Coordinates of C-alpha atoms (C1' of nucleotides) in Angstrom, one line a residue:
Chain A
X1 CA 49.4 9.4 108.3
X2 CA 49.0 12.6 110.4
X3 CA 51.6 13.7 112.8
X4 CA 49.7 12.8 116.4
X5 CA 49.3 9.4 114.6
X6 CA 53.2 9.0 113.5
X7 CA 54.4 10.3 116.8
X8 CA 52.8 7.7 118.6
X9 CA 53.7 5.1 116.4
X10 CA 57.2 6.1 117.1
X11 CA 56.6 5.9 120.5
X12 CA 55.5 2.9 121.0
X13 CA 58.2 1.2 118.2
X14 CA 60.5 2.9 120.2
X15 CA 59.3 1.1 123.5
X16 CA 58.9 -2.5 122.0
X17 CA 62.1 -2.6 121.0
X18 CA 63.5 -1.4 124.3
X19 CA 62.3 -4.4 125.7
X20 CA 64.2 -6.5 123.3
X21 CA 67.6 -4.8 124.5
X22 CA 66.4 -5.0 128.0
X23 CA 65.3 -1.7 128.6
X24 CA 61.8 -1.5 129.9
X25 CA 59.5 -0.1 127.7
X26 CA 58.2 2.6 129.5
X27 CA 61.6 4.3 129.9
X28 CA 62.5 3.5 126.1
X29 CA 59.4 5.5 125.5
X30 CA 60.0 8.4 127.5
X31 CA 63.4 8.8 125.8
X32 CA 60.9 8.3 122.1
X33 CA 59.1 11.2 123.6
X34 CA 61.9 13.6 124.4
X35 CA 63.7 13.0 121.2
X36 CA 61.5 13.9 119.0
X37 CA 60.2 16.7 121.2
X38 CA 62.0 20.2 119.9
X39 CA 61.5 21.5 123.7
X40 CA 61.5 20.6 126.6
X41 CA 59.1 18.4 128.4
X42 CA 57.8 18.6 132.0
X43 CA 57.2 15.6 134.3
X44 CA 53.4 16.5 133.9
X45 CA 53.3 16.2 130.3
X46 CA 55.2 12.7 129.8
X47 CA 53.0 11.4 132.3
X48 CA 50.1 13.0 130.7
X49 CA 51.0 11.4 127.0
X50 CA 51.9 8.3 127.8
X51 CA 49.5 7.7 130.8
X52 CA 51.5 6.9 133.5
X53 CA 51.8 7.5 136.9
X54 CA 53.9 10.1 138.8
X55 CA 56.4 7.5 140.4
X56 CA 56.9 5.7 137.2
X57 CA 57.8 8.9 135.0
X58 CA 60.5 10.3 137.9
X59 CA 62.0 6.6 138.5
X60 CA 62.4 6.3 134.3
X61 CA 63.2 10.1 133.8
X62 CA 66.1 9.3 136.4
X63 CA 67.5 6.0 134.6
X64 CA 67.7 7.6 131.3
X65 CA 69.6 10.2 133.2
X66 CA 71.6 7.9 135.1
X67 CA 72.7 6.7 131.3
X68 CA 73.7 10.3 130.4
X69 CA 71.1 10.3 127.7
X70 CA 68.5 13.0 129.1
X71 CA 68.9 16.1 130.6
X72 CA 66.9 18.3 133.3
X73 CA 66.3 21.4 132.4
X74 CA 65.0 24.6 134.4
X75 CA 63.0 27.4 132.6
X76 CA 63.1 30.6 133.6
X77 CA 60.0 31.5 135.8
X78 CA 59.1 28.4 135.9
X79 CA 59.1 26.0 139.5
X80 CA 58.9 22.5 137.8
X81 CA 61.4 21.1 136.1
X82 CA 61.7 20.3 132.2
X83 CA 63.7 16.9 130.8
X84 CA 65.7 17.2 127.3
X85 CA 67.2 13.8 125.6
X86 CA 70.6 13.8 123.9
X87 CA 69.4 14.4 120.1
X88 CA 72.9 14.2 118.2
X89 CA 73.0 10.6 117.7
X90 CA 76.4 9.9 116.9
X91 CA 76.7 11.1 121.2
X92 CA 74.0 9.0 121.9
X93 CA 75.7 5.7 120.8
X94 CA 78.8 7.1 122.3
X95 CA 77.1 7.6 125.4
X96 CA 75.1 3.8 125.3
X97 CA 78.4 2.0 124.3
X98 CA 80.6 3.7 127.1
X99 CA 77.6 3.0 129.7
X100 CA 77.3 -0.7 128.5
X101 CA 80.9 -1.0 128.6
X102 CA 80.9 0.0 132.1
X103 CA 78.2 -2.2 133.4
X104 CA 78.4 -5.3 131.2
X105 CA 81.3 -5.6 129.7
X106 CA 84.0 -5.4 132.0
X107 CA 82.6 -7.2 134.4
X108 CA 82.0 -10.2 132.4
X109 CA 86.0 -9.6 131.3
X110 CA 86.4 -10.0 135.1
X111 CA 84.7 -13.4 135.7
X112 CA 85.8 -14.8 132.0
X113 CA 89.4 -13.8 133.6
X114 CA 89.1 -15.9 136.1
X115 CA 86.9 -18.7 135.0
X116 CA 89.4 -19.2 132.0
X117 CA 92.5 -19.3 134.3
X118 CA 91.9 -22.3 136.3
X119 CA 94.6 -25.1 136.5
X120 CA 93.3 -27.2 133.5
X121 CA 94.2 -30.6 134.8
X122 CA 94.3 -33.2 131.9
X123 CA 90.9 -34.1 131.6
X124 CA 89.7 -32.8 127.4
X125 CA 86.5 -31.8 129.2
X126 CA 88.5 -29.2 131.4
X127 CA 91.0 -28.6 128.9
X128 CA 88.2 -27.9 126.4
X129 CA 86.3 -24.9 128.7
X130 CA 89.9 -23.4 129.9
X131 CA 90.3 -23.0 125.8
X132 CA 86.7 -21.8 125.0
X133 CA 86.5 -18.9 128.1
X134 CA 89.9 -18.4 126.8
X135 CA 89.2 -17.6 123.1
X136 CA 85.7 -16.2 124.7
X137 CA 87.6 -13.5 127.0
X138 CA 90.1 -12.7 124.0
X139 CA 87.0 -12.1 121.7
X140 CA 85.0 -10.0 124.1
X141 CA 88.0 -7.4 125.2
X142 CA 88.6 -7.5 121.0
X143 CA 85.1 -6.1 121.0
X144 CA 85.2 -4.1 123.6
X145 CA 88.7 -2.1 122.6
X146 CA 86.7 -1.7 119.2
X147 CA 83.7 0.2 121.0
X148 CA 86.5 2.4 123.1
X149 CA 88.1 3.5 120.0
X150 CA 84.7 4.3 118.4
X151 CA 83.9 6.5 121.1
X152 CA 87.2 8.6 121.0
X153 CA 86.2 10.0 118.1
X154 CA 82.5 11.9 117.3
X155 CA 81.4 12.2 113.8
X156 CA 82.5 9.8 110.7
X157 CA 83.9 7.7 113.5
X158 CA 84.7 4.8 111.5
X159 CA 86.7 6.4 108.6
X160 CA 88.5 8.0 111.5
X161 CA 88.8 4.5 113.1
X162 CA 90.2 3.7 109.7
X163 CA 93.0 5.9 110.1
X164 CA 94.2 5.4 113.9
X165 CA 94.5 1.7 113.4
X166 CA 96.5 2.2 110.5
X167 CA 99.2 3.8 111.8
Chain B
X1 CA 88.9 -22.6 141.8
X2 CA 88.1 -26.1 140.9
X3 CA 86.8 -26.9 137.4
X4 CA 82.9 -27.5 138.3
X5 CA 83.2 -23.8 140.8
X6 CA 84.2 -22.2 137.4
X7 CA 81.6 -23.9 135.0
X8 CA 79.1 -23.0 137.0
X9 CA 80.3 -19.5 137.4
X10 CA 80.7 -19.1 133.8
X11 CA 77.2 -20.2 132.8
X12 CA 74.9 -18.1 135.3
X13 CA 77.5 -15.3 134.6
X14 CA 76.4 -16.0 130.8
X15 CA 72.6 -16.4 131.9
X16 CA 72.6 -13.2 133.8
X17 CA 74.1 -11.1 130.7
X18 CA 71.6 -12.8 128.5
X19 CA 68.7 -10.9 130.5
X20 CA 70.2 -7.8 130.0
X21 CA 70.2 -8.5 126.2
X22 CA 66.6 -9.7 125.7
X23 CA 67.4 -13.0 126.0
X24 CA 65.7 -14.8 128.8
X25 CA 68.0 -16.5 131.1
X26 CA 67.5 -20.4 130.8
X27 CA 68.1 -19.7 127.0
X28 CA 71.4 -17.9 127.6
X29 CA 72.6 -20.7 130.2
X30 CA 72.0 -23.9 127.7
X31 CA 73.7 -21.7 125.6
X32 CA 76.8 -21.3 128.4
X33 CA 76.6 -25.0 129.2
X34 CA 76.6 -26.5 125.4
X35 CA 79.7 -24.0 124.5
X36 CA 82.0 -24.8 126.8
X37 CA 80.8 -28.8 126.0
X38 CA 83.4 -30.6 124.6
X39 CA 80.9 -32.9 123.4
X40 CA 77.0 -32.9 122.5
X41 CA 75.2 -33.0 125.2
X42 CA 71.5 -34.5 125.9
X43 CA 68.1 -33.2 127.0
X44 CA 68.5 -35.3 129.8
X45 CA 72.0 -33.4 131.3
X46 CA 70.9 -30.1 130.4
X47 CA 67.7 -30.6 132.5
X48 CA 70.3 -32.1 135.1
X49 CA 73.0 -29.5 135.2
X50 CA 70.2 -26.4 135.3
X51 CA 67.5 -28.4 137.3
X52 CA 64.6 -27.0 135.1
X53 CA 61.9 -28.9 133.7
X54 CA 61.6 -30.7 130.3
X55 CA 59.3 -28.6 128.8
X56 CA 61.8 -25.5 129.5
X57 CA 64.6 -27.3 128.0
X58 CA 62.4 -28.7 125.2
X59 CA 61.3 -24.8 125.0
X60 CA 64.7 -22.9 125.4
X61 CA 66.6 -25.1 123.0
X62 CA 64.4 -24.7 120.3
X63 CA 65.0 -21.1 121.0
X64 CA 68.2 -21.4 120.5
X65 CA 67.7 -23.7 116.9
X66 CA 65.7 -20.5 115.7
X67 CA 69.2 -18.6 116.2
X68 CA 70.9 -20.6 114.2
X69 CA 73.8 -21.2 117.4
X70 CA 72.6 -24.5 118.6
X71 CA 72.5 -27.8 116.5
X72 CA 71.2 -31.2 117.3
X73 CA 73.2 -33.9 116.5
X74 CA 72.7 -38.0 116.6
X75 CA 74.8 -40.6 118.1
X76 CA 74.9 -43.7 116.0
X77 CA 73.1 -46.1 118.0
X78 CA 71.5 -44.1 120.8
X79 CA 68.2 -42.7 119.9
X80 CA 67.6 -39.4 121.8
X81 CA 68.9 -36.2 120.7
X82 CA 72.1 -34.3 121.7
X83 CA 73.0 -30.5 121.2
X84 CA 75.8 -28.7 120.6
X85 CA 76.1 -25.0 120.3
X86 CA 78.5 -23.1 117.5
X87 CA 81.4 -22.6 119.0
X88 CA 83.3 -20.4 116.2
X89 CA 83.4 -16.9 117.9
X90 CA 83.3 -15.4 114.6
X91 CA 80.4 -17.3 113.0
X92 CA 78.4 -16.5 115.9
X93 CA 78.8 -12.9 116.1
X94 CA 77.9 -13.2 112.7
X95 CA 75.0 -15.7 113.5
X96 CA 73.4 -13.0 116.0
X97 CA 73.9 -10.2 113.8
X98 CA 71.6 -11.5 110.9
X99 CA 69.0 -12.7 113.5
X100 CA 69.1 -9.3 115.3
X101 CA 68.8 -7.0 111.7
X102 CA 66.4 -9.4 110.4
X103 CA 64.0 -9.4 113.8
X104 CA 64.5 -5.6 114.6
X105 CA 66.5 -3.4 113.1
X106 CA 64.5 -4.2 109.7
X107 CA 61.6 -4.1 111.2
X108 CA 62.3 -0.9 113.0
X109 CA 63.9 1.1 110.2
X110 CA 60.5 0.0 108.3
X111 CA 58.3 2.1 111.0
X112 CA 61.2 5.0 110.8
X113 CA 60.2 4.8 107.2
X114 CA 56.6 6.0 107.1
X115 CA 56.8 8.3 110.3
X116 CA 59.4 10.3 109.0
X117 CA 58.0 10.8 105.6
X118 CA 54.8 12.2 107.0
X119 CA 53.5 15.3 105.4
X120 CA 55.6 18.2 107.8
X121 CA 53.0 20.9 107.7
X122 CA 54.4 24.4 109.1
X123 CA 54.8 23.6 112.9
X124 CA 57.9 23.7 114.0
X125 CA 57.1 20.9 116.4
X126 CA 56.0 18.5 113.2
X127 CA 59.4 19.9 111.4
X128 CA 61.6 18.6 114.3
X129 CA 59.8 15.7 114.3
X130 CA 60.4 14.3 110.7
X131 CA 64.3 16.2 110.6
X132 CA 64.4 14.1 113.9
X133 CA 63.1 10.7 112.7
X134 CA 64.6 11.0 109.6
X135 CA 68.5 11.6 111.3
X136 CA 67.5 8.2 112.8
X137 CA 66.4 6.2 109.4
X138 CA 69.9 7.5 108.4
X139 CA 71.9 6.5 111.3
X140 CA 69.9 2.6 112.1
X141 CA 70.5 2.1 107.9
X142 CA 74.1 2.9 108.3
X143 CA 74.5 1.1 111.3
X144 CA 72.5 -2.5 109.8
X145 CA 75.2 -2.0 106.8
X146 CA 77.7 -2.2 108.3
X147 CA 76.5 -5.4 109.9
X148 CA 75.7 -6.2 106.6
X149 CA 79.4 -5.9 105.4
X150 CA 80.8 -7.4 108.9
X151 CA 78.7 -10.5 108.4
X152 CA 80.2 -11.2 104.7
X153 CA 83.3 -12.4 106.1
X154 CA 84.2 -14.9 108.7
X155 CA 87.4 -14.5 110.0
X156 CA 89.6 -11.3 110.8
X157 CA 86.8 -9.7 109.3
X158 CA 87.2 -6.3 110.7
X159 CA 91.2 -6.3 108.4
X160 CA 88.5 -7.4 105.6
X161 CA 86.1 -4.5 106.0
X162 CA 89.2 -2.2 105.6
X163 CA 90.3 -3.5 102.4
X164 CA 86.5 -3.8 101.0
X165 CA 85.9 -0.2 102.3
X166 CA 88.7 1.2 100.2
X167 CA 88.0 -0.3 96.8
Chain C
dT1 C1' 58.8 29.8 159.3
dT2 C1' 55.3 28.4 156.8
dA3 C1' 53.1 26.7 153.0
dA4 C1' 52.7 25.9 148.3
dA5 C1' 54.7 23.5 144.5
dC6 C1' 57.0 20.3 143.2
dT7 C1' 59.9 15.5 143.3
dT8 C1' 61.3 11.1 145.2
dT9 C1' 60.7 6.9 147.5
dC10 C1' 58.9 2.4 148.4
dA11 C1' 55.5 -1.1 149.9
dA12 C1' 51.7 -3.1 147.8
dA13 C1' 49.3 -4.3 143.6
dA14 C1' 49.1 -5.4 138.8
dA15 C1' 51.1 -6.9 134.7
dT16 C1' 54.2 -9.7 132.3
dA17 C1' 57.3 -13.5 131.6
dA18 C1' 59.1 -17.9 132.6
dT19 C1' 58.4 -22.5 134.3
dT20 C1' 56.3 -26.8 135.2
dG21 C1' 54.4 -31.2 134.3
dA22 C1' 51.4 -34.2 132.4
dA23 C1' 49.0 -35.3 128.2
dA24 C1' 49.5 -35.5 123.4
dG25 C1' 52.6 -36.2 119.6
dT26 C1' 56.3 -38.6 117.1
dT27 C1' 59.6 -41.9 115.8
dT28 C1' 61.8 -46.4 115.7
dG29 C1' 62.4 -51.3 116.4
dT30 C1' 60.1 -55.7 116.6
Chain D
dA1 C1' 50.2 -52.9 114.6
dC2 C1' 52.1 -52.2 118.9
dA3 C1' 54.7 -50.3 122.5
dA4 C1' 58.9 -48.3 124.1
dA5 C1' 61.6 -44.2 124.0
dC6 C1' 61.7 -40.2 123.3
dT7 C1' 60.1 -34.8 122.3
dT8 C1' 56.7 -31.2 122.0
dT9 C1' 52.9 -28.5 123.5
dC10 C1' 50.2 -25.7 126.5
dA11 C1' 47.1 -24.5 130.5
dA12 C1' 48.0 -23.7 135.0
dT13 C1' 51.3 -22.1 138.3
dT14 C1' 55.1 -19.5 140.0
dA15 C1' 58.6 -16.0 139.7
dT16 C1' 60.0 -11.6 138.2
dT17 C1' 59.4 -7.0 136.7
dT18 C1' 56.9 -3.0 136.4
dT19 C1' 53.6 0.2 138.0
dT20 C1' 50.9 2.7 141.2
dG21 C1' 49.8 6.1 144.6
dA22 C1' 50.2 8.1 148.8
dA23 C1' 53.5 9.5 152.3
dA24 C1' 57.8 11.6 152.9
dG25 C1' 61.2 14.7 151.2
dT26 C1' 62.8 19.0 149.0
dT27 C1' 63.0 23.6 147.3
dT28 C1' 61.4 28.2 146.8
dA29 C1' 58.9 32.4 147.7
dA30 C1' 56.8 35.4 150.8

DNA sequence: TTAAACTTTCAAAAATAATTGAAAGTTTGT
DNA sequence: ACAAACTTTCAATTATTTTTGAAAGTTTAA
């Protein structure tokens, strides 16, 4: 396989499986792009490889930076502006998780809160879904403090994870 | 809030988080609906509850059968079919795990494979490239075993990861 | 201050995904 | 073997999401 050939492969692997995590594919590809790019990339040229329109690349370009995962850039002599994406991946996880947290997570804490706290009356059918959103809630914030420990720490973050939680 | 306020919250809560994981919406509500069930729970009352259509029950809850979360079960005497979703936290976390490393993250690290063992030439473009892709490989296989090792235990399986992790 | 070079916005269009419903399929009891 | 009771399938429809492209907005240089 020749490089142009494996890039695009990438690409496009990249973007289907965006979709599967609900991140459109286009925007999953444009971060492909820009992580396996060694410099930065202008606005022309992502439009330009992946053959999309002008509107599309700057609505993408400013989701994946509304998710702290790419970067503008400005070169020196240069109007236009370039985009970078987070390489280090052990920061990009860290990034994903805190944003996910932030959007999805807590909020669904919020409603499971509330949802679980009802006045169960004596009916097995109540008493049943107060117990369920109950162990639900009590699993998710589990998961969740998990993901907020792992993005205390950076690199070998899980023997480190190791360590704080045994003290 | 009254008991059928805070079902219903809970399942289009449930449905709308499934969206933003992939999973279409009906899909994620059945789900919502047949875990905080008490009991199994027919075609019939799911099209009820949701007001959708056979066919997208039919569709949806087959879906759900492919996951591995949602059983059928029979009532002696009654001759249509009842559902009822796992309702063990724990088995289903692991349930979704497997489905997810065996649908994508296999898959995917199978692509990482061949583009990042592509011939590297001299360019420093094709260098990043493969240094790049191969970083990935590293980190996705890293990440699937450890899902590996979480879904090899059941309960408190996080104190059990320590304990295998230190042999 | 003007205009060139660039980016953003957003209504309309296109593409994609989900849903319907009726016909076809299956199973069970008589 | 029949028919009642149920489930599945799938082409057509509907809903949702994404994309486009041109107008509006912004920044910079002269």
């Amino acid at each position: 396989m020749e490089f142009k050939e494996a890039k695009n492969k990438f690409v496009q692997t990249w973007g289907a499986l965006g979709s599967q995590w609900g991140i459109n594919k286009t925007m999953a590809q444009i971060h492909a792009l820009l992580m396996v790019s060694n410099e930065p990339v202008s606005m022309e040229d992502i439009m330009e490889e992946l053959q999309i329109s002008r509107g599309n690349a700057s609505m993408n370009l400013r989701g994946l930076m509304d998710w702290g995962i790419v970067y503008k850039e400005f070169k020196a002599g240069e109007r236009k502006e370039f985009f970078t994406a987070e390489k280090d991946l052990d920061e990009l996880a860290v990034k994903i998780s805190r944003e996910r947290s932030k959007r999805e997570i807590k909020p669904t804490l919020k409603i499971l809160k509330e949802v679980s706290t009802i006045e169960a009356k004596d009916s097995a059918e109540e008493k049943h879904f107060v117990d369920q959103t109950t162990k639900l809630y009590d699993f998710v914030l589990k998961a969740d403090n998990m993901l907020d420990k792992i993005t205390e720490f950076n690199d070998n973050w899980l023997g480190k994870l190791f360590i704080k939680m045994m003290k």
